[in-house]
CSV table of C-alpha atoms in Angstrom, one decimal:
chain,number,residue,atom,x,y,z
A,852,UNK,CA,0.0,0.0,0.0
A,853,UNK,CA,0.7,3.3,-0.7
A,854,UNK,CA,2.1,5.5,2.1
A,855,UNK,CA,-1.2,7.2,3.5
A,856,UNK,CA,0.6,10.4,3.7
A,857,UNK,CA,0.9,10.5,0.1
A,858,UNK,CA,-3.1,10.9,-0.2
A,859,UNK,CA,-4.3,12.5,2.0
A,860,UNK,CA,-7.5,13.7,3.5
A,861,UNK,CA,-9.7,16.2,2.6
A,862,UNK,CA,-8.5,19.6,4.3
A,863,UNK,CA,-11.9,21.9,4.4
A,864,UNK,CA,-12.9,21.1,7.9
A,865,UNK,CA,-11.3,19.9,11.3
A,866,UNK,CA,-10.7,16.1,11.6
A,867,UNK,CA,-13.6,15.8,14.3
A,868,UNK,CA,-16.1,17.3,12.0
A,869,UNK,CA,-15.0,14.9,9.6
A,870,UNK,CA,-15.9,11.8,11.8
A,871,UNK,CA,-19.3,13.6,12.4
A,872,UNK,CA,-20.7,11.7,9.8
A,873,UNK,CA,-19.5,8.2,11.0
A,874,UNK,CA,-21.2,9.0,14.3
A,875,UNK,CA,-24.4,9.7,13.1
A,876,UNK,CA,-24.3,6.8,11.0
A,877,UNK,CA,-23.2,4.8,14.3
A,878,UNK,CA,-26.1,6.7,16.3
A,879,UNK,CA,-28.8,6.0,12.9
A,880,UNK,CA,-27.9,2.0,13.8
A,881,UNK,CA,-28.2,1.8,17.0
A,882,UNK,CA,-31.6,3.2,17.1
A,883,UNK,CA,-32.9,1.0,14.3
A,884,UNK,CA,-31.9,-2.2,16.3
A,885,UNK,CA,-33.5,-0.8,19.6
A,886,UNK,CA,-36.6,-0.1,17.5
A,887,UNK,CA,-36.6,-3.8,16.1
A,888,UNK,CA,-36.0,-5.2,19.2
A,889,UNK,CA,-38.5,-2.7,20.8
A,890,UNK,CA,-41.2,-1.9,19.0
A,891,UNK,CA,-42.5,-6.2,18.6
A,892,UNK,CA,-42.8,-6.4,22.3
A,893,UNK,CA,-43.8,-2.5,23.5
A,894,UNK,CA,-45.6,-1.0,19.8
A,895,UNK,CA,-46.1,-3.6,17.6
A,896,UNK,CA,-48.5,-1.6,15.6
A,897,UNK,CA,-45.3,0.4,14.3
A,898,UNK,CA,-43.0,-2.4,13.4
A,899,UNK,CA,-42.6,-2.3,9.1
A,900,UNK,CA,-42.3,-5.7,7.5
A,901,UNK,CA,-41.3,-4.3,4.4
A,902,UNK,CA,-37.8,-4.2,5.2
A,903,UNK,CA,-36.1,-5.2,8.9
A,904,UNK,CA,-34.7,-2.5,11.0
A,905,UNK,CA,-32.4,-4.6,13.0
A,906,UNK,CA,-30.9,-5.7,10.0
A,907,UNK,CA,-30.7,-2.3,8.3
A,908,UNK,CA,-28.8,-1.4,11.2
A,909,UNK,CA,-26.1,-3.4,11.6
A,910,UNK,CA,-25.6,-3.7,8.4
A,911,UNK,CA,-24.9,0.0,8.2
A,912,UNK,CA,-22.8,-0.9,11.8
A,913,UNK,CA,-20.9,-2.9,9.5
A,914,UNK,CA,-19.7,-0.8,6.6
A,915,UNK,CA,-18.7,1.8,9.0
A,916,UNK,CA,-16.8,-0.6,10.6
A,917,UNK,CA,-15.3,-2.1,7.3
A,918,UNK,CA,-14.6,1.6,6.3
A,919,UNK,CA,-12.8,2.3,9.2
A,920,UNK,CA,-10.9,-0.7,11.0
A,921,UNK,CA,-8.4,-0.8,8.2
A,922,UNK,CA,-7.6,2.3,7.9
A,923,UNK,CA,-6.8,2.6,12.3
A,924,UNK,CA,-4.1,-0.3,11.4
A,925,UNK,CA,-2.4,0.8,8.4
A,926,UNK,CA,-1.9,4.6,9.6
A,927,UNK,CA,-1.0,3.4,12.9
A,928,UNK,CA,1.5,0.5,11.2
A,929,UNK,CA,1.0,-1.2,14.8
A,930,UNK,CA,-0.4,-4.4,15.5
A,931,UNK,CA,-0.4,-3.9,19.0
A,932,UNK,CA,-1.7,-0.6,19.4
A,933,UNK,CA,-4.5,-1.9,17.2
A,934,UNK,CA,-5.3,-4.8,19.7
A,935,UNK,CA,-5.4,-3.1,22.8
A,936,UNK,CA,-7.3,-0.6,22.0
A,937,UNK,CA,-9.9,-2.9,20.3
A,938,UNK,CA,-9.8,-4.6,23.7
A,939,UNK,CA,-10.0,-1.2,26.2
A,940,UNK,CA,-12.9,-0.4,23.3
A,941,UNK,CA,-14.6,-3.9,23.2
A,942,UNK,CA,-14.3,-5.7,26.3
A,943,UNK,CA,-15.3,-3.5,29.4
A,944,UNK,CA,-19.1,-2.2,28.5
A,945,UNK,CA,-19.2,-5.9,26.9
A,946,UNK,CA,-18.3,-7.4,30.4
A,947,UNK,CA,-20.1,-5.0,32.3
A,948,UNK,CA,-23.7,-6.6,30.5
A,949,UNK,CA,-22.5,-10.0,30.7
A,950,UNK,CA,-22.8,-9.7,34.8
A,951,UNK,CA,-25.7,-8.0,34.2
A,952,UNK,CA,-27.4,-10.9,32.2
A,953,UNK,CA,-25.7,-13.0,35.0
A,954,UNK,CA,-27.2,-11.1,38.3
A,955,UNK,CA,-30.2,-10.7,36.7
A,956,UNK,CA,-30.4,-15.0,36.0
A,957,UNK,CA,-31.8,-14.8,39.7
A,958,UNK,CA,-35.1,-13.6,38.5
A,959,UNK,CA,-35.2,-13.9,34.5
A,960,UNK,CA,-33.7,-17.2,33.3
A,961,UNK,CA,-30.1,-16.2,31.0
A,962,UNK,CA,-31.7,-17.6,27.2
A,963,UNK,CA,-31.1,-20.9,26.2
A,964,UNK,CA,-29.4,-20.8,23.8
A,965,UNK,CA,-26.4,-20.1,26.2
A,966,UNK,CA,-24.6,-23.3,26.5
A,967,UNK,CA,-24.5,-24.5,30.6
A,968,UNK,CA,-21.2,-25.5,30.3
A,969,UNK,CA,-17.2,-24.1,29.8
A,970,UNK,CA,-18.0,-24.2,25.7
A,971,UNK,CA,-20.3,-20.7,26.8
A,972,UNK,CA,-16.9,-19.4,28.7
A,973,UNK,CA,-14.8,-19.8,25.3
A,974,UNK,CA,-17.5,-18.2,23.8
A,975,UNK,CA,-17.6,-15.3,25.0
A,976,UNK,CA,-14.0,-14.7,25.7
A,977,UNK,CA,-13.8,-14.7,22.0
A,978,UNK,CA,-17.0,-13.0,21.6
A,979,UNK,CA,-16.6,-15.7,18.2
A,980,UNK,CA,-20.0,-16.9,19.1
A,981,UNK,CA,-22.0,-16.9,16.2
A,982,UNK,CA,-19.4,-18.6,14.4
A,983,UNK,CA,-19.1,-21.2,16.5
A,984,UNK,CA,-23.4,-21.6,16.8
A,985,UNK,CA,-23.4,-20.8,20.2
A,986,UNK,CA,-25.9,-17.7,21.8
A,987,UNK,CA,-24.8,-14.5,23.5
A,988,UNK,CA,-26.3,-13.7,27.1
A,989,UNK,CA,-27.6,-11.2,25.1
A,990,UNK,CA,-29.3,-11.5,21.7
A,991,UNK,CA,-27.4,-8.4,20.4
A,992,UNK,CA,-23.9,-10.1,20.7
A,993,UNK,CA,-24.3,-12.5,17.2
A,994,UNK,CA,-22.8,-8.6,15.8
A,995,UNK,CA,-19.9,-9.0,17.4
A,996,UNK,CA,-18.4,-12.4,16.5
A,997,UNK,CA,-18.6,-11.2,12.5
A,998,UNK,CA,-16.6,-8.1,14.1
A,999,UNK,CA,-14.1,-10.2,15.7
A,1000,UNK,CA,-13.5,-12.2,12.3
A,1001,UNK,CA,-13.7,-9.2,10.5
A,1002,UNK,CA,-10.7,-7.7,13.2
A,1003,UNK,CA,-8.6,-11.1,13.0
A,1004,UNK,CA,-8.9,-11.1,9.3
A,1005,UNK,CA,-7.7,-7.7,8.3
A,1006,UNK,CA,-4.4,-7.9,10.9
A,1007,UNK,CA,-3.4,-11.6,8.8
A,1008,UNK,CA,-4.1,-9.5,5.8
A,1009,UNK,CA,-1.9,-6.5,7.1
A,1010,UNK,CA,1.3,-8.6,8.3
A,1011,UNK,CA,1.1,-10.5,5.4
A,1012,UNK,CA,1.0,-6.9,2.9
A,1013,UNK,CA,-2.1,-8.3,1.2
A,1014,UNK,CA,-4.6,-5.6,2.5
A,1015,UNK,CA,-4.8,-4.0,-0.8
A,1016,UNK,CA,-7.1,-6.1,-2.3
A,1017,UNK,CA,-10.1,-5.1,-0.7
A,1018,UNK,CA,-12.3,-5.1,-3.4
A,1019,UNK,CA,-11.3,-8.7,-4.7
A,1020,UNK,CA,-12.3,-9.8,-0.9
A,1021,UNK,CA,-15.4,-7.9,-0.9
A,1022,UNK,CA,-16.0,-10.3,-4.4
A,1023,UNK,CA,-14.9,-13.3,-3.4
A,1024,UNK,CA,-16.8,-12.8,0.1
A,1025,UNK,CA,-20.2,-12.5,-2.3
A,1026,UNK,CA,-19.7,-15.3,-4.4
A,1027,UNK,CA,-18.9,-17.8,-1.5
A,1028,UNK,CA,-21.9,-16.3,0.3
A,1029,UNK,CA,-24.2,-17.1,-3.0
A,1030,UNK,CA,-22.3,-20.6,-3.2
A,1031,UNK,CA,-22.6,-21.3,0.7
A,1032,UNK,CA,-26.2,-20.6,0.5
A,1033,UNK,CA,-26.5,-22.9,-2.7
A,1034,UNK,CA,-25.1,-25.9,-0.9
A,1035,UNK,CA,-24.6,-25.6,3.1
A,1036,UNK,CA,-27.9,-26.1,4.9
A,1037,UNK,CA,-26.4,-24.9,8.6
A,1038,UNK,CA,-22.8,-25.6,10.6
A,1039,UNK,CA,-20.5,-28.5,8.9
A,1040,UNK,CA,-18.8,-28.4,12.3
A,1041,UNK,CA,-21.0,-29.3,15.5
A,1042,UNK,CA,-20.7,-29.5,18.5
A,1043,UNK,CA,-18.8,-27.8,21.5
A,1044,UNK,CA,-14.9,-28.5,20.5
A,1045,UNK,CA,-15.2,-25.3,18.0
A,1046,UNK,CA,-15.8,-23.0,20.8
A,1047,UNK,CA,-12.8,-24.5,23.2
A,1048,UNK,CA,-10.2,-24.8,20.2
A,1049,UNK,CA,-10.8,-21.3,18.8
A,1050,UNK,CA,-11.0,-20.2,22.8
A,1051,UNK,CA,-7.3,-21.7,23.1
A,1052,UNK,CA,-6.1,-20.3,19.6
A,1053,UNK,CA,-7.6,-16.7,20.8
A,1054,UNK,CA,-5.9,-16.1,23.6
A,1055,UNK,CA,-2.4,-18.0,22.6
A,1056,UNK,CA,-2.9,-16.0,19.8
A,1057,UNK,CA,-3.9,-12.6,21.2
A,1058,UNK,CA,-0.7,-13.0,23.5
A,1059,UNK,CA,1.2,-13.2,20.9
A,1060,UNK,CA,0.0,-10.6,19.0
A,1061,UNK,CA,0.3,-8.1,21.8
A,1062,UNK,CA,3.9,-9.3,22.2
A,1063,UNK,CA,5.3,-9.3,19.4
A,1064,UNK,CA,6.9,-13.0,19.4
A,1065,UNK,CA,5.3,-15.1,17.0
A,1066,UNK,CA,3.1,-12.3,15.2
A,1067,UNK,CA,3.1,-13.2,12.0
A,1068,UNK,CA,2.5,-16.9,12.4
A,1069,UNK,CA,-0.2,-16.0,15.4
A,1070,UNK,CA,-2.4,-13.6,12.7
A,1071,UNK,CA,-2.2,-16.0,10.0
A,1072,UNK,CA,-3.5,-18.9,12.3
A,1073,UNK,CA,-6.3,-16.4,13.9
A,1074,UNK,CA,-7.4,-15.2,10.2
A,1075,UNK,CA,-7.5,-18.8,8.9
A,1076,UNK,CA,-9.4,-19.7,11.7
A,1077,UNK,CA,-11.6,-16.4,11.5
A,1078,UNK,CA,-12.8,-17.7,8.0
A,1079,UNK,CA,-13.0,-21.4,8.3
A,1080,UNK,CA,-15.0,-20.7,11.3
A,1081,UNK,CA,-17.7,-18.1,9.6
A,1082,UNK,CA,-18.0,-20.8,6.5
A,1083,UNK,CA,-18.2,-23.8,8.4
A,1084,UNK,CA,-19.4,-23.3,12.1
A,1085,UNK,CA,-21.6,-20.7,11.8
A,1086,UNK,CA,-24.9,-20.4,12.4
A,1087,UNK,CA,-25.8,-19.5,8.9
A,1088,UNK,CA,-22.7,-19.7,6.7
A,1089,UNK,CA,-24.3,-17.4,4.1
A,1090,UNK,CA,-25.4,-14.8,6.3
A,1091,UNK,CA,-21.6,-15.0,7.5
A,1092,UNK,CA,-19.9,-14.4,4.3
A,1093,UNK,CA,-22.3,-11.9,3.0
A,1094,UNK,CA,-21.4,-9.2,6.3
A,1095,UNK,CA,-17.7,-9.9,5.3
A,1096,UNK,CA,-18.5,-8.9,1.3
A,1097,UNK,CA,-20.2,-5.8,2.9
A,1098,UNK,CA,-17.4,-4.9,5.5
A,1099,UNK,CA,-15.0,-5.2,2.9
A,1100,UNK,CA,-17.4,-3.0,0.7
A,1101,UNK,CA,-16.4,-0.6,3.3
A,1102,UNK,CA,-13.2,-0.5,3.2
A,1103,UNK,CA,-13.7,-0.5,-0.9
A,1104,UNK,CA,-15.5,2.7,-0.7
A,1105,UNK,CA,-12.8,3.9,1.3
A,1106,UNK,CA,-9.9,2.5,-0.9
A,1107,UNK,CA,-12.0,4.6,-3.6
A,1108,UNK,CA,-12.0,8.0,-1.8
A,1109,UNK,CA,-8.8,7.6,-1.2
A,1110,UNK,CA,-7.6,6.9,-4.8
A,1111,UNK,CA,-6.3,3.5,-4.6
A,1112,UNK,CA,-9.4,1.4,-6.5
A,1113,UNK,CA,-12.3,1.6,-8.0
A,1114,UNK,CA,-16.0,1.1,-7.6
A,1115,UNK,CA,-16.4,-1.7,-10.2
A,1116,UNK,CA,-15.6,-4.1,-6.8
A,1117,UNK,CA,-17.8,-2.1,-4.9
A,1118,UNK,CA,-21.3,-2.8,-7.3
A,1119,UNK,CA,-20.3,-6.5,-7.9
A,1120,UNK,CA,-19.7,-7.7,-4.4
A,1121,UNK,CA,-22.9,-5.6,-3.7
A,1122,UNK,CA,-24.8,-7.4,-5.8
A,1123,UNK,CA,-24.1,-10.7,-4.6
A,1124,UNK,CA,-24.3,-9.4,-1.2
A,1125,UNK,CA,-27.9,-8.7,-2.5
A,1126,UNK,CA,-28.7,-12.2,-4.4
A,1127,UNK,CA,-27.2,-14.4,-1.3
A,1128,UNK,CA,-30.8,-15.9,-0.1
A,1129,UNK,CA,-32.5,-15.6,-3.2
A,1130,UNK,CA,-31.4,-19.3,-3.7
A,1131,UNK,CA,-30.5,-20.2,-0.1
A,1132,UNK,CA,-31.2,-23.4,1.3
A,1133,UNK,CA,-31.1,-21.7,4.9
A,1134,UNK,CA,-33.4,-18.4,4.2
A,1135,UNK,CA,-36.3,-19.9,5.9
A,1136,UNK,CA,-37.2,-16.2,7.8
A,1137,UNK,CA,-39.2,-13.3,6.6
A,1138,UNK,CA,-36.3,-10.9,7.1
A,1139,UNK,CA,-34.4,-13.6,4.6
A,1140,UNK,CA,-37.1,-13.1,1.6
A,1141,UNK,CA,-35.9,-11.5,-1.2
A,1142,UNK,CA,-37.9,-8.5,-1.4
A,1143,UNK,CA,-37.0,-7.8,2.0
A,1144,UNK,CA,-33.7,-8.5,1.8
A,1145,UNK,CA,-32.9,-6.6,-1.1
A,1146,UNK,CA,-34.7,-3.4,0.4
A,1147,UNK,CA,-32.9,-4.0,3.8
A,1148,UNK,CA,-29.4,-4.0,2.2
A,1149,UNK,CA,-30.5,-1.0,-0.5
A,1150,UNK,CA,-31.8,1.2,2.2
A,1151,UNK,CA,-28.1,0.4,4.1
A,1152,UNK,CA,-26.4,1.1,1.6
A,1153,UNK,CA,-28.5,4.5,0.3
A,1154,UNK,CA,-27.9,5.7,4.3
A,1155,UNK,CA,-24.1,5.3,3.9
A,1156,UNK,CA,-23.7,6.9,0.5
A,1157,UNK,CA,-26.2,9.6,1.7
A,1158,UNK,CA,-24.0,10.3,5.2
A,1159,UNK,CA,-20.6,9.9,3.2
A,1160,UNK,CA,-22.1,13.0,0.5
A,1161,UNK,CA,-23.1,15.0,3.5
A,1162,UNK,CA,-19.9,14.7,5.4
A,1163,UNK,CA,-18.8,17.9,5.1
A,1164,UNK,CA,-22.1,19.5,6.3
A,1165,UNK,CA,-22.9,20.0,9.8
A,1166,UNK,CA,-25.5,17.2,11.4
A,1167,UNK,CA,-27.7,17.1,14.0
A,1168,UNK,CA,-26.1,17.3,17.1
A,1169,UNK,CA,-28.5,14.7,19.3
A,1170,UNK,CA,-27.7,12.1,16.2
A,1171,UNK,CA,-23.9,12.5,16.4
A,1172,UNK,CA,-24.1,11.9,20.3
A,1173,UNK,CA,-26.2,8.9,19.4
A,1174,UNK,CA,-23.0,7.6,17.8
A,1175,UNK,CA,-21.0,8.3,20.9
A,1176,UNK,CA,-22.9,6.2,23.1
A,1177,UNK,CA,-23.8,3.4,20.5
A,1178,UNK,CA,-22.0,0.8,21.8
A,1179,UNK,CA,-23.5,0.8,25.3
A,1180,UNK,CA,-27.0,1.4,23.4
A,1181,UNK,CA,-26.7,-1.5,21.3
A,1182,UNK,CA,-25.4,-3.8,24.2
A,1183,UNK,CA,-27.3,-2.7,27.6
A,1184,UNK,CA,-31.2,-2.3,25.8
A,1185,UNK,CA,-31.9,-6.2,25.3
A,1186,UNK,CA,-31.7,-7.0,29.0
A,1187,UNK,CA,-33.2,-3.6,29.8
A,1188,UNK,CA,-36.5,-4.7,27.3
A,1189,UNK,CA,-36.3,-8.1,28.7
A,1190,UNK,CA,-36.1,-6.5,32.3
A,1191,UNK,CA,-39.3,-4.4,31.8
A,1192,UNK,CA,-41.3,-6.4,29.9
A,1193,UNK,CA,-41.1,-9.0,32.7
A,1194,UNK,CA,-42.2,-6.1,35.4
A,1195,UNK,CA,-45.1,-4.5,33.3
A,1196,UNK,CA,-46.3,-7.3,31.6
A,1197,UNK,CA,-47.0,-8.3,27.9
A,1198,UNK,CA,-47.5,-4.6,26.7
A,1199,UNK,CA,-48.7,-5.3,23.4
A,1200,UNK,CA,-52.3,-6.1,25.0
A,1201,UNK,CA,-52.4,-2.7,26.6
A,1202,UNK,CA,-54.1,0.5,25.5
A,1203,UNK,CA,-51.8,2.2,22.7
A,1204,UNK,CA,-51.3,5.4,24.5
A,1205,UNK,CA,-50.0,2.9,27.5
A,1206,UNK,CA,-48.3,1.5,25.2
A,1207,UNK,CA,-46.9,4.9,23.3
A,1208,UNK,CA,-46.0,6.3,27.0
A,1209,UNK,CA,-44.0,3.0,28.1
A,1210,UNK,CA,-41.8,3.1,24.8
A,1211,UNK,CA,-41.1,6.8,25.2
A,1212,UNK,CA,-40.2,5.8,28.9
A,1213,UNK,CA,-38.1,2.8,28.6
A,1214,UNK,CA,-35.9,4.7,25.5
A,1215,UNK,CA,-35.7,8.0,27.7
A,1216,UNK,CA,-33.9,5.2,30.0
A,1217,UNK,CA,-31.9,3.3,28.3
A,1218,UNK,CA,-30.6,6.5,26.6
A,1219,UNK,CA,-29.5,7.9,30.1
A,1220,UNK,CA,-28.3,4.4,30.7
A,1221,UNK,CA,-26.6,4.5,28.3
A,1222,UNK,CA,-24.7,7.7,28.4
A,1223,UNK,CA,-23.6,6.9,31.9
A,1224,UNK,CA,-22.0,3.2,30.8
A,1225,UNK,CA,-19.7,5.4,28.1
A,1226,UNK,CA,-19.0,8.3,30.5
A,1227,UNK,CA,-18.0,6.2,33.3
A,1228,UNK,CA,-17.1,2.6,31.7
A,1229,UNK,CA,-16.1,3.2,27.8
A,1230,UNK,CA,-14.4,5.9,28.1
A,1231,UNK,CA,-11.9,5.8,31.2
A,1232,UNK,CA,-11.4,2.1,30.0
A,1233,UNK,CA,-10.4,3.6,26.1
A,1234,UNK,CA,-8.1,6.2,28.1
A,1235,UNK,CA,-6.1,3.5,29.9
A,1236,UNK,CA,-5.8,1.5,26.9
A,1237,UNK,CA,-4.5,4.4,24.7
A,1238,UNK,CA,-1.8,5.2,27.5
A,1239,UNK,CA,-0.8,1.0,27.6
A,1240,UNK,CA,-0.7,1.1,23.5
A,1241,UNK,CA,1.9,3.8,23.8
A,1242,UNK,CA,4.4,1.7,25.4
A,1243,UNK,CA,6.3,-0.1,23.2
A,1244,UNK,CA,7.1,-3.6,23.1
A,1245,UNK,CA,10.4,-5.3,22.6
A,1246,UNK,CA,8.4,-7.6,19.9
A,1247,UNK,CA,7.7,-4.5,17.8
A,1248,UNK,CA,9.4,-2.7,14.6
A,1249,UNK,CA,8.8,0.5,14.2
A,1250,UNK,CA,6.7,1.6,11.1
A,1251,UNK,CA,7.5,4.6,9.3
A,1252,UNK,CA,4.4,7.2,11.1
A,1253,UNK,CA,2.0,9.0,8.5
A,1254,UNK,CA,2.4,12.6,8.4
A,1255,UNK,CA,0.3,14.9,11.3
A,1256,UNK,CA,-2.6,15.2,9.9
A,1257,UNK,CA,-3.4,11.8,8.6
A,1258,UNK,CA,-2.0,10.7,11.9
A,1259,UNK,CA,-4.6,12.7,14.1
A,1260,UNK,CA,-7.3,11.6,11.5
A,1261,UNK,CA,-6.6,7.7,11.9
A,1262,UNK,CA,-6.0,8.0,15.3
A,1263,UNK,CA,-9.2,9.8,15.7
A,1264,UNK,CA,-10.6,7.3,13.5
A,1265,UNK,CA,-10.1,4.4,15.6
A,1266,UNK,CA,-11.5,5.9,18.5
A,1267,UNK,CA,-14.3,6.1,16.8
A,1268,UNK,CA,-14.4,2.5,15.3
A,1269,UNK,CA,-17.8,1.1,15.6
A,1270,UNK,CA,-18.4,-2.5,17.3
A,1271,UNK,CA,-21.8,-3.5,16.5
């Protein structure tokens, strides 16, 4: 790849109004998913079949994420900065809800689709658990095991200088996601020794990363594993390999604005992303139908394009914050919905302006939840790991840095990575 500093960024406005547009985009998903998840048990009257809002939004989640990850680790050259601070940005909010979902077991039983043995542990260590069919404690978490492939994938791509390609992966993603959907009815691989290997490989692997001994080997073995996991283990291996094709759309799109490809990629792997369960074997829902599908993923991909053409404009302020506190949004509502529908009752049966008041209520509280979680949990936690990725390690080379300005843009680009 081409040094970043040699293209740089757009220059009209400061690097934080720059991002302003990844936030709301962050902030535009979040809501959609608390809405799907919301509006079924609290408003059903209000929930559109015509296209799924849950979907909509991570899938925009997504090619944020594919837009951005890549571009924190090749301006940063450093694998291990890039892994703790995926961890300090991942990992704290994440375990808060986990206890949360545990404590609250007392009274509401955890789902069961949570193993009830050491399998669930792996698991969630990895957060690889919808690629190795296995629930979250949470019904949110499935997001973040295509994430965490999508994370260990792009650092085997980067030590190995294949990163470029982004556009042929974004391809090859959609045609195994058509051919996967052609011939693979569910997971090849059963069972509960997916979860433990991986679990072992993780953390040997992670160790390694962060250290600096073994790097190279430890990425390859975690990307490998990443993919063979998605295809083969996962819940639906279709589904799998079609969020891949659209996180590498992101990154595309971004190899595009920068210069370094072109769109060509971009409309093919789209289109397969878009034909995946028109012939599926496992596309059995109604989110799955094709006219659904197709306007799910269009609508996605109309809201990026649309944010991305607006990104020099000023945006509403309320949906910018929105993106700041997204990842605490997206993780702490499930248990909060599952928490007050057990205390109020089955809502849907209620008057509609109960019903209307209840809705406005519970996302009043989850918002303020919410914004408490990422003053006092994400953000302390990102802090500490910014001041840990600055130490250096005896395993690392130094890459040649980007020049200032890219440097504060990436930088500020990866603290404002999305996770979900």
């Amino acid at each position: 790849m081409s040094n970043p500093a040699a293209v740089p960024l757009p220059s009209r406005t400061a690097p934080g109004a720059r991002l302003a547009w990844l936030d709301a985009l962050r902030g535009l998903g979040a809501v959609a998913v608390l809405l799907e998840h919301l509006l079924p048990w609290f408003l059903p009257v209000l929930r559109p079949y015509w296209f799924n809002l849950g979907m909509y939004g991570v899938m925009v989640f997504f090619l944020v994420s594919g837009y951005i990850i890549p571009v924190s680790l090749e301006s940063r050259g450093d694998v291990r900065a890039f892994w703790i601070g995926r961890a300090f940005r991942l990992y704290p909010i994440y375990l808060v809800v986990v206890a949360l979902v545990l404590v609250m077991g007392f009274w509401l039983p955890v789902r069961e689709q949570v193993p009830r043995d050491l399998s669930a542990v792996a698991g969630h260590v990895t957060m690889l658990l919808d690629v190795v069919h296995m629930g979250g404690v949470t019904d949110t978490m499935w997001t973040l095991s295509y994430e965490m492939v999508f994370y260990l994938l792009v650092t085997a791509l980067f030590v190995r200088g294949l990163h470029r390609g982004s556009g042929v992966l974004a391809v090859g993603f959609g045609v195994v996601a058509v051919v996967a959907g052609l011939v693979l009815y569910g997971p090849s691989v059963t069972g509960s020794w997916p979860a433990h290997v991986s679990g072992a490989l993780f953390c040997v692997g992670m160790v390694c990363l962060i250290s600096g001994r073994f790097r190279t080997l430890a990425a390859c073995v975690l990307g490998v594993m990443a993919v063979v996991l998605t295809v083969f283990a996962g819940f639906t291996p279709w589904m799998g390999a079609a969020i891949l094709a659209v996180m590498f759309i992101g990154t595309a799109i971004r190899r595009w604005e920068q210069g370094e490809g072109g769109l060509l990629p971009v409309l093919v792997a789209t289109v397969l992303v878009a034909l995946a369960p028109v012939w599926s074997i496992q596309a059995d829902w109604w989110w799955a139908e094709p006219g659904v599908w197709l306007t799910t993923t269009a609508l996605a991909g109309a809201t990026f394009a649309g944010a991305m053409a607006l990104r020099e404009r000023r945006l509403p302020r309320f949906l910018v914050w929105l993106g700041l506190v997204s990842y605490s949004l997206y993780l702490l509502h499930h248990p909060l919905l599952k928490l007050v529908f057990a205390v109020v009752g089955d809502v849907r049966f209620m008057p509609l302006a109960t019903q209307v008041t209840l809705s406005a209520a519970v996302v009043a509280v989850t918002l303020g939840l919410s914004w408490l979680s990422h003053r006092y949990v994400e953000l302390p936690m990102q802090r500490l790991g910014r001041r840990l990725a600055q130490r250096p390690s005896a395993g690392d080379s130094a890459a040649p840095g980007p020049s200032s300005e890219v440097g504060v843009s990436a930088e500020s680009l990866s603290r404002s990575a999305s996770a979900g």
